[in-house]
Coordinates of C-alpha atoms in Angstrom, one line a residue:
A962 CA 59.5 176.4 -113.4
G963 CA 59.4 172.6 -113.7
G964 CA 59.0 171.9 -110.0
S965 CA 55.7 170.9 -108.2
A966 CA 53.3 173.6 -107.1
P967 CA 53.5 174.6 -103.5
P968 CA 50.9 173.1 -101.2
P969 CA 47.9 175.2 -100.4
R970 CA 48.1 177.6 -97.4
A971 CA 45.7 175.5 -95.4
A972 CA 47.9 172.5 -95.8
M973 CA 51.0 174.4 -94.8
R974 CA 49.5 175.9 -91.6
P975 CA 47.1 174.0 -89.5
C976 CA 44.0 176.0 -88.7
S977 CA 43.3 177.1 -85.1
D978 CA 40.6 174.4 -84.6
D979 CA 43.2 171.7 -85.6
L980 CA 45.7 173.2 -83.1
S981 CA 43.1 173.3 -80.4
K982 CA 42.2 169.6 -81.0
Q983 CA 45.9 168.6 -81.0
S984 CA 46.5 170.5 -77.8
R985 CA 43.5 168.8 -76.2
R986 CA 44.7 165.4 -77.3
A987 CA 48.2 166.1 -76.1
S988 CA 47.2 167.5 -72.7
A989 CA 44.1 165.4 -71.8
P990 CA 45.9 162.1 -71.2
A991 CA 47.7 163.6 -68.2
I992 CA 44.3 164.1 -66.6
I993 CA 42.5 161.1 -68.1
G994 CA 45.3 158.8 -67.2
D995 CA 44.7 159.3 -63.5
D996 CA 43.7 155.9 -62.3
T997 CA 41.6 157.2 -59.4
L998 CA 39.8 159.7 -61.6
G999 CA 39.2 157.2 -64.3
D1000 CA 37.8 154.7 -61.8
K1001 CA 35.5 157.3 -60.3
Y1002 CA 34.5 158.9 -63.6
P1003 CA 35.0 156.4 -66.4
L1004 CA 33.5 158.8 -68.9
L1005 CA 36.7 160.9 -68.7
R1006 CA 38.7 158.0 -70.1
E1007 CA 36.7 157.9 -73.4
S1008 CA 38.5 159.4 -76.4
R1009 CA 35.4 161.2 -77.6
F1010 CA 35.4 163.1 -74.3
S1011 CA 39.2 163.9 -74.3
S1012 CA 38.9 165.2 -77.9
R1013 CA 36.4 167.8 -77.0
F1014 CA 37.9 169.2 -73.8
N1015 CA 41.4 170.3 -72.8
S1016 CA 43.1 169.5 -69.6
A1017 CA 42.0 172.6 -67.8
E1018 CA 38.4 172.0 -68.7
I1019 CA 38.6 168.4 -67.6
R1020 CA 40.1 169.5 -64.3
G1021 CA 37.2 171.9 -63.8
I1022 CA 34.6 169.2 -64.6
R1023 CA 36.4 166.9 -62.2
A1024 CA 36.3 169.5 -59.4
A1025 CA 32.6 170.1 -60.1
L1026 CA 31.9 166.3 -59.9
E1027 CA 33.8 165.9 -56.8
A1028 CA 32.0 168.8 -55.2
V1029 CA 28.6 167.3 -56.1
D1030 CA 29.8 163.9 -54.8
H1031 CA 30.7 165.5 -51.5
Q1032 CA 27.2 166.9 -51.2
K1033 CA 25.7 163.5 -52.1
H1034 CA 27.9 161.8 -49.5
H1035 CA 26.6 164.4 -46.9
L1036 CA 23.0 163.6 -47.7
E1037 CA 23.7 159.9 -47.4
E1038 CA 25.3 160.5 -44.0
E1039 CA 22.1 162.3 -43.1
G1040 CA 20.2 159.1 -43.9
L1041 CA 19.1 159.7 -47.5
S1042 CA 18.2 156.4 -49.1
Q1043 CA 15.2 154.8 -50.8
V1044 CA 14.5 152.7 -47.7
S1045 CA 14.6 155.6 -45.2
F1046 CA 12.5 157.8 -47.5
F1047 CA 10.0 154.9 -47.8
F1048 CA 9.6 154.4 -44.1
G1049 CA 9.5 158.2 -43.5
I1050 CA 6.5 158.5 -45.8
L1051 CA 4.9 155.4 -44.4
N1052 CA 5.2 156.7 -40.9
V1053 CA 3.4 159.9 -41.8
A1054 CA 0.7 158.0 -43.7
V1055 CA 0.0 155.6 -40.8
L1056 CA -0.2 158.4 -38.3
T1057 CA -2.5 160.4 -40.5
F1058 CA -4.7 157.4 -41.3
V1059 CA -5.0 156.4 -37.6
G1060 CA -5.6 160.0 -36.5
A1061 CA -8.4 160.4 -39.1
R1062 CA -10.0 157.0 -39.1
Y1063 CA -9.4 155.7 -35.6
P1064 CA -8.6 158.7 -33.5
A1065 CA -9.3 156.8 -30.3
W1066 CA -6.3 154.6 -31.0
L1067 CA -3.8 157.5 -31.8
W1068 CA -2.6 157.6 -28.2
V1069 CA -1.7 153.9 -28.4
L1070 CA 0.2 154.3 -31.6
Y1071 CA 2.1 157.3 -30.1
A1072 CA 2.9 155.4 -26.9
L1073 CA 4.3 152.4 -28.8
E1074 CA 6.1 154.3 -31.6
C1075 CA 7.7 157.0 -29.4
P1076 CA 10.3 154.7 -27.6
L1077 CA 11.1 153.0 -30.9
L1078 CA 11.6 156.2 -32.8
I1079 CA 13.5 157.9 -30.0
G1080 CA 15.7 154.8 -29.6
T1081 CA 16.6 154.9 -33.3
W1082 CA 17.3 158.6 -33.0
F1083 CA 19.4 158.0 -29.9
F1084 CA 21.5 155.4 -31.8
R1085 CA 22.0 157.9 -34.7
M1086 CA 23.1 160.7 -32.3
C1087 CA 25.6 158.5 -30.6
Q1088 CA 27.0 157.2 -33.9
A1089 CA 27.2 160.5 -35.7
Y1090 CA 27.8 163.2 -33.0
N1091 CA 28.6 161.3 -29.8
G1092 CA 25.4 163.0 -28.7
A1093 CA 24.0 160.6 -26.1
L1094 CA 23.5 163.6 -23.8
F1095 CA 21.0 165.2 -26.2
I1096 CA 18.4 162.9 -24.5
L1097 CA 18.6 165.0 -21.4
D1098 CA 16.9 167.9 -23.2
Y1099 CA 13.4 168.7 -22.0
C1100 CA 11.6 167.7 -25.2
W1101 CA 13.2 164.3 -25.5
A1102 CA 13.0 163.5 -21.8
A1103 CA 9.3 164.6 -21.6
N1104 CA 8.3 162.4 -24.6
L1105 CA 10.0 159.4 -23.0
V1106 CA 8.2 160.1 -19.7
F1107 CA 4.8 160.6 -21.3
S1108 CA 5.2 157.5 -23.5
V1109 CA 5.8 155.5 -20.4
Y1110 CA 2.8 157.1 -18.8
L1111 CA 0.6 156.1 -21.7
I1112 CA 2.0 152.6 -21.9
V1113 CA 1.3 152.2 -18.1
S1114 CA -2.2 153.6 -18.7
L1115 CA -2.7 151.1 -21.5
V1116 CA -2.2 148.2 -19.2
G1117 CA -4.3 149.9 -16.5
L1118 CA -1.6 150.5 -13.8
V1119 CA -1.9 154.2 -13.3
P1120 CA -3.4 154.9 -9.9
T1121 CA -6.8 156.7 -10.1
A1122 CA -5.6 159.5 -7.9
A1123 CA -2.7 160.3 -10.3
Q1124 CA -4.7 160.1 -13.6
L1125 CA -5.9 163.7 -13.7
T1126 CA -2.5 165.2 -12.7
L1127 CA -0.6 163.1 -15.2
F1128 CA -3.1 163.9 -18.0
L1129 CA -2.9 167.6 -17.4
A1130 CA 0.9 167.5 -17.3
F1131 CA 1.0 165.7 -20.6
Y1132 CA -1.5 168.2 -22.1
T1133 CA 0.3 171.3 -21.0
A1134 CA 3.6 170.0 -22.2
A1135 CA 2.2 169.0 -25.6
L1136 CA 0.5 172.4 -26.2
G1137 CA 3.2 174.3 -24.5
P1138 CA 7.0 173.8 -24.9
L1139 CA 6.8 170.9 -27.3
G1140 CA 4.5 172.5 -29.8
W1141 CA 6.2 175.9 -29.7
A1142 CA 9.6 174.1 -30.1
C1143 CA 8.3 172.7 -33.4
L1144 CA 7.9 176.2 -34.7
A1145 CA 11.1 177.6 -33.1
L1146 CA 13.3 174.8 -34.5
H1147 CA 11.7 174.9 -38.0
N1148 CA 10.8 171.2 -37.8
G1149 CA 9.8 170.0 -41.3
L1150 CA 8.3 167.0 -43.0
I1151 CA 11.7 165.5 -44.0
F1152 CA 11.1 161.9 -44.7
H1153 CA 14.5 160.4 -45.2
S1154 CA 16.2 161.6 -42.0
V1155 CA 15.6 159.8 -38.7
E1156 CA 17.1 162.8 -36.9
K1157 CA 14.6 165.2 -38.4
S1158 CA 11.6 162.9 -38.5
A1159 CA 12.1 162.0 -34.8
S1160 CA 12.4 165.7 -33.9
L1161 CA 9.2 166.5 -35.7
F1162 CA 7.4 163.5 -34.1
I1163 CA 8.2 164.4 -30.5
H1164 CA 7.3 168.1 -31.0
M1165 CA 4.2 167.9 -33.1
T1166 CA 2.5 164.6 -32.5
P1167 CA 1.6 165.2 -28.9
T1168 CA -0.6 168.1 -30.0
F1169 CA -2.7 165.8 -32.1
V1170 CA -2.7 163.0 -29.5
T1171 CA -4.1 165.2 -26.8
L1172 CA -6.7 166.6 -29.2
A1173 CA -7.8 163.0 -30.0
L1174 CA -7.9 162.2 -26.3
L1175 CA -10.2 165.1 -25.6
T1176 CA -12.5 164.7 -28.6
E1177 CA -12.8 160.9 -28.3
L1178 CA -12.7 160.6 -24.5
E1179 CA -16.1 158.9 -24.2
G1180 CA -15.1 156.3 -26.8
I1181 CA -11.8 155.8 -25.1
Q1182 CA -13.5 155.4 -21.8
R1183 CA -15.7 152.6 -23.2
A1184 CA -12.8 150.8 -24.9
W1185 CA -10.3 151.3 -22.0
P1186 CA -12.4 152.1 -18.9
G1187 CA -10.6 153.7 -15.9
R1188 CA -7.5 154.7 -17.9
F1189 CA -8.1 158.5 -18.1
P1190 CA -10.0 161.2 -16.2
T1191 CA -13.7 161.3 -16.9
P1192 CA -15.3 164.2 -18.9
T1193 CA -16.8 165.5 -15.7
E1194 CA -13.4 165.7 -14.0
L1195 CA -11.9 167.5 -17.0
S1196 CA -14.8 170.0 -17.1
E1197 CA -14.0 171.0 -13.6
V1198 CA -10.3 171.7 -14.2
T1199 CA -9.3 175.4 -13.6
I1200 CA -6.7 177.5 -15.4
L1201 CA -4.6 177.6 -12.3
Q1202 CA -4.7 173.8 -12.0
L1203 CA -3.5 173.4 -15.6
F1204 CA -0.7 175.9 -15.2
T1205 CA 0.4 174.3 -12.0
C1206 CA 0.6 170.8 -13.5
G1207 CA 2.6 172.1 -16.4
A1208 CA 5.0 174.3 -14.4
V1209 CA 5.6 171.7 -11.7
G1210 CA 6.4 169.0 -14.3
Y1211 CA 8.8 171.4 -16.0
L1212 CA 10.6 172.3 -12.8
I1213 CA 11.0 168.6 -11.9
W1214 CA 13.2 168.6 -15.1
L1215 CA 14.7 172.0 -14.9
V1216 CA 16.2 171.9 -11.4
P1217 CA 18.3 168.7 -11.8
H1218 CA 19.1 169.5 -15.4
G1219 CA 20.3 173.0 -14.5
L1220 CA 22.5 171.7 -11.7
W1221 CA 24.0 169.2 -14.0
L1222 CA 24.6 171.7 -16.8
L1223 CA 26.2 174.3 -14.6
S1224 CA 28.5 171.8 -12.8
V1225 CA 29.4 169.1 -15.2
G1226 CA 27.5 169.6 -18.5
I1227 CA 29.2 172.8 -19.7
N1228 CA 32.5 170.9 -19.9
C1229 CA 31.2 167.8 -21.7
P1230 CA 31.8 169.2 -25.2
Q1231 CA 35.4 169.8 -24.4
H1232 CA 35.7 166.0 -23.7
G1233 CA 34.0 165.1 -26.9
Y1234 CA 30.4 164.7 -25.6
A1235 CA 27.9 166.9 -27.4
T1236 CA 25.1 168.6 -25.5
V1237 CA 22.1 170.7 -26.6
F1238 CA 23.4 173.8 -24.9
G1239 CA 26.9 173.3 -26.3
D1240 CA 25.5 172.8 -29.8
L1241 CA 23.3 175.9 -29.6
H1242 CA 26.1 178.0 -28.1
R1243 CA 28.4 177.0 -30.9
K1244 CA 26.0 177.3 -33.9
S1245 CA 23.6 180.1 -32.9
P1246 CA 24.2 183.8 -32.1
M1247 CA 23.6 183.0 -28.4
E1248 CA 27.1 183.9 -27.3
S1249 CA 27.2 187.2 -29.0
I1250 CA 23.7 188.1 -27.8
F1251 CA 24.4 187.3 -24.2
R1252 CA 27.7 189.1 -24.4
K1253 CA 26.1 192.2 -25.9
F1254 CA 23.2 192.5 -23.4
T1255 CA 24.8 191.4 -20.2
G1256 CA 28.6 191.7 -20.7
W1257 CA 29.0 188.2 -19.4
T1258 CA 31.8 186.3 -21.2
S1259 CA 32.1 183.0 -19.2
L1260 CA 30.6 179.8 -20.5
R1261 CA 28.9 179.0 -17.2
G1262 CA 27.3 182.5 -17.2
H1263 CA 25.9 181.9 -20.6
A1264 CA 24.6 178.5 -19.5
F1265 CA 22.8 180.1 -16.6
L1266 CA 21.3 182.8 -18.9
Y1267 CA 20.2 180.0 -21.3
L1268 CA 18.4 178.2 -18.5
C1269 CA 16.7 181.5 -17.3
V1270 CA 15.5 182.3 -20.8
H1271 CA 14.3 178.7 -21.3
A1272 CA 12.3 178.9 -18.0
I1273 CA 10.8 182.3 -18.7
L1274 CA 9.6 181.3 -22.2
C1275 CA 8.1 178.0 -20.9
I1276 CA 6.5 179.2 -17.6
G1277 CA 5.7 182.7 -18.7
G1278 CA 4.4 181.9 -22.2
A1279 CA 4.1 178.3 -23.3
F1280 CA 2.1 176.9 -20.3
P1281 CA -0.4 179.8 -20.1
F1282 CA -1.0 179.2 -23.8
A1283 CA -1.6 175.5 -23.2
A1284 CA -4.1 176.3 -20.5
A1285 CA -6.0 178.6 -23.0
C1286 CA -6.0 175.8 -25.5
F1287 CA -7.6 173.4 -23.0
K1288 CA -10.4 175.8 -22.4
I1289 CA -10.8 176.8 -26.0
R1290 CA -10.9 173.7 -28.2
L1291 CA -10.9 175.8 -31.4
L1292 CA -7.6 177.3 -30.4
H1293 CA -6.1 173.8 -29.9
M1294 CA -7.3 172.8 -33.4
A1295 CA -5.9 176.0 -34.9
F1296 CA -2.6 175.4 -33.3
G1297 CA -2.4 171.9 -34.7
V1298 CA -3.2 173.2 -38.2
L1299 CA -0.4 175.8 -37.7
L1300 CA 2.1 173.2 -36.7
F1301 CA 1.3 170.9 -39.6
T1302 CA 1.3 173.8 -42.1
S1303 CA 4.7 175.0 -40.7
A1304 CA 6.1 171.4 -41.0
A1305 CA 4.9 171.1 -44.6
W1306 CA 6.4 174.5 -45.5
Y1307 CA 9.8 173.9 -44.0
G1308 CA 9.9 170.4 -45.4
A1309 CA 9.1 171.7 -48.9
G1310 CA 11.8 174.4 -48.5
Y1311 CA 14.3 171.7 -47.5
Y1312 CA 13.7 169.5 -50.5
D1313 CA 13.5 172.5 -52.9
F1314 CA 16.9 173.5 -51.6
I1315 CA 18.6 170.1 -52.0
A1316 CA 16.9 169.3 -55.3
A1317 CA 17.0 172.6 -57.2
K1318 CA 19.4 175.0 -55.4
K1319 CA 22.0 173.2 -53.4
Y1320 CA 24.2 171.9 -56.2
T1321 CA 24.1 175.2 -58.0
K1322 CA 25.2 176.9 -54.8
V1323 CA 28.0 174.4 -54.4
L1324 CA 29.3 175.0 -57.9
H1325 CA 29.0 178.8 -57.5
E1326 CA 31.1 178.5 -54.3
L1327 CA 33.6 176.4 -56.2
L1328 CA 33.9 179.1 -58.9
Q1329 CA 34.5 181.7 -56.2
K1330 CA 37.2 179.7 -54.7
S1331 CA 38.9 179.1 -58.0
G1332 CA 38.9 182.8 -58.7
K1333 CA 40.8 183.7 -55.6

């Protein structure tokens, strides 16, 4: 009766919140004490952080941060930086300004920029993918050849007899395989990536260069006399002449490239040298489609079918369309609008994905893996 009163129940038994806090304090140091983790995410070392989350929660946060860091590293490998983004936007701005204000100079800008941009792209391909052989693809090879043609034209060394043929070959390639590849490959206005910017440049820019050459031909003739065919010569060009120039130029590439691919090129990826065909065969449903419709299973057989499909699409579709664009200027202009609209759309979709959806997708995949 004379003893002290028993302590209140709350004092005798810690509440669940106190137990939770104690367990968090007891278990968190094992996670927070990780030197690597603490160096990478110093916030996890702070006591106010460890008092609010238990070890399992901190492990989940760490996994989420590491997943986000992995995606950030992937974008940096792709070329994402303030400098690359700046120059990507600047390049588009300069091309647009010259094309709108000084269209007669657009071909000069293309001729000088093309080797520089392709050279930068080539270095990137060699460094990232060991992909020096990508340069053998029609689109890259054609742009290099036509940039040389325009540079030689700039200094006035193209023979007069060859001017019309070379101009028509350039035009049909620009409005044919190059332009349609821009749509097929979903090229977008992606400013930070040299790889993607160069791909868009070689596929879309020739369409606008040839349009400027036709619409500003009289001014170009005054500024650089004797460099290009005269308006009279171009007015006399026939559909058959256009198609022939495009198809012959294409076959000059196709025959040696096909012989190389079927003999040596198909084995290059096995030795660590990436090729366009090897990349498409590995990433696209090409193999399953060829196997389904032909029953062919060999890699060489698929390479042969790839070359056949490529030739049919170019000779049977792209070059006739280019010839129609030459005769119908409005069709040429509409195609240019379509290419730019497509590039803007796919570029917007890309940045929408990496800015608003990609990290959510990564974390959802992380939750799915943790639930297995």
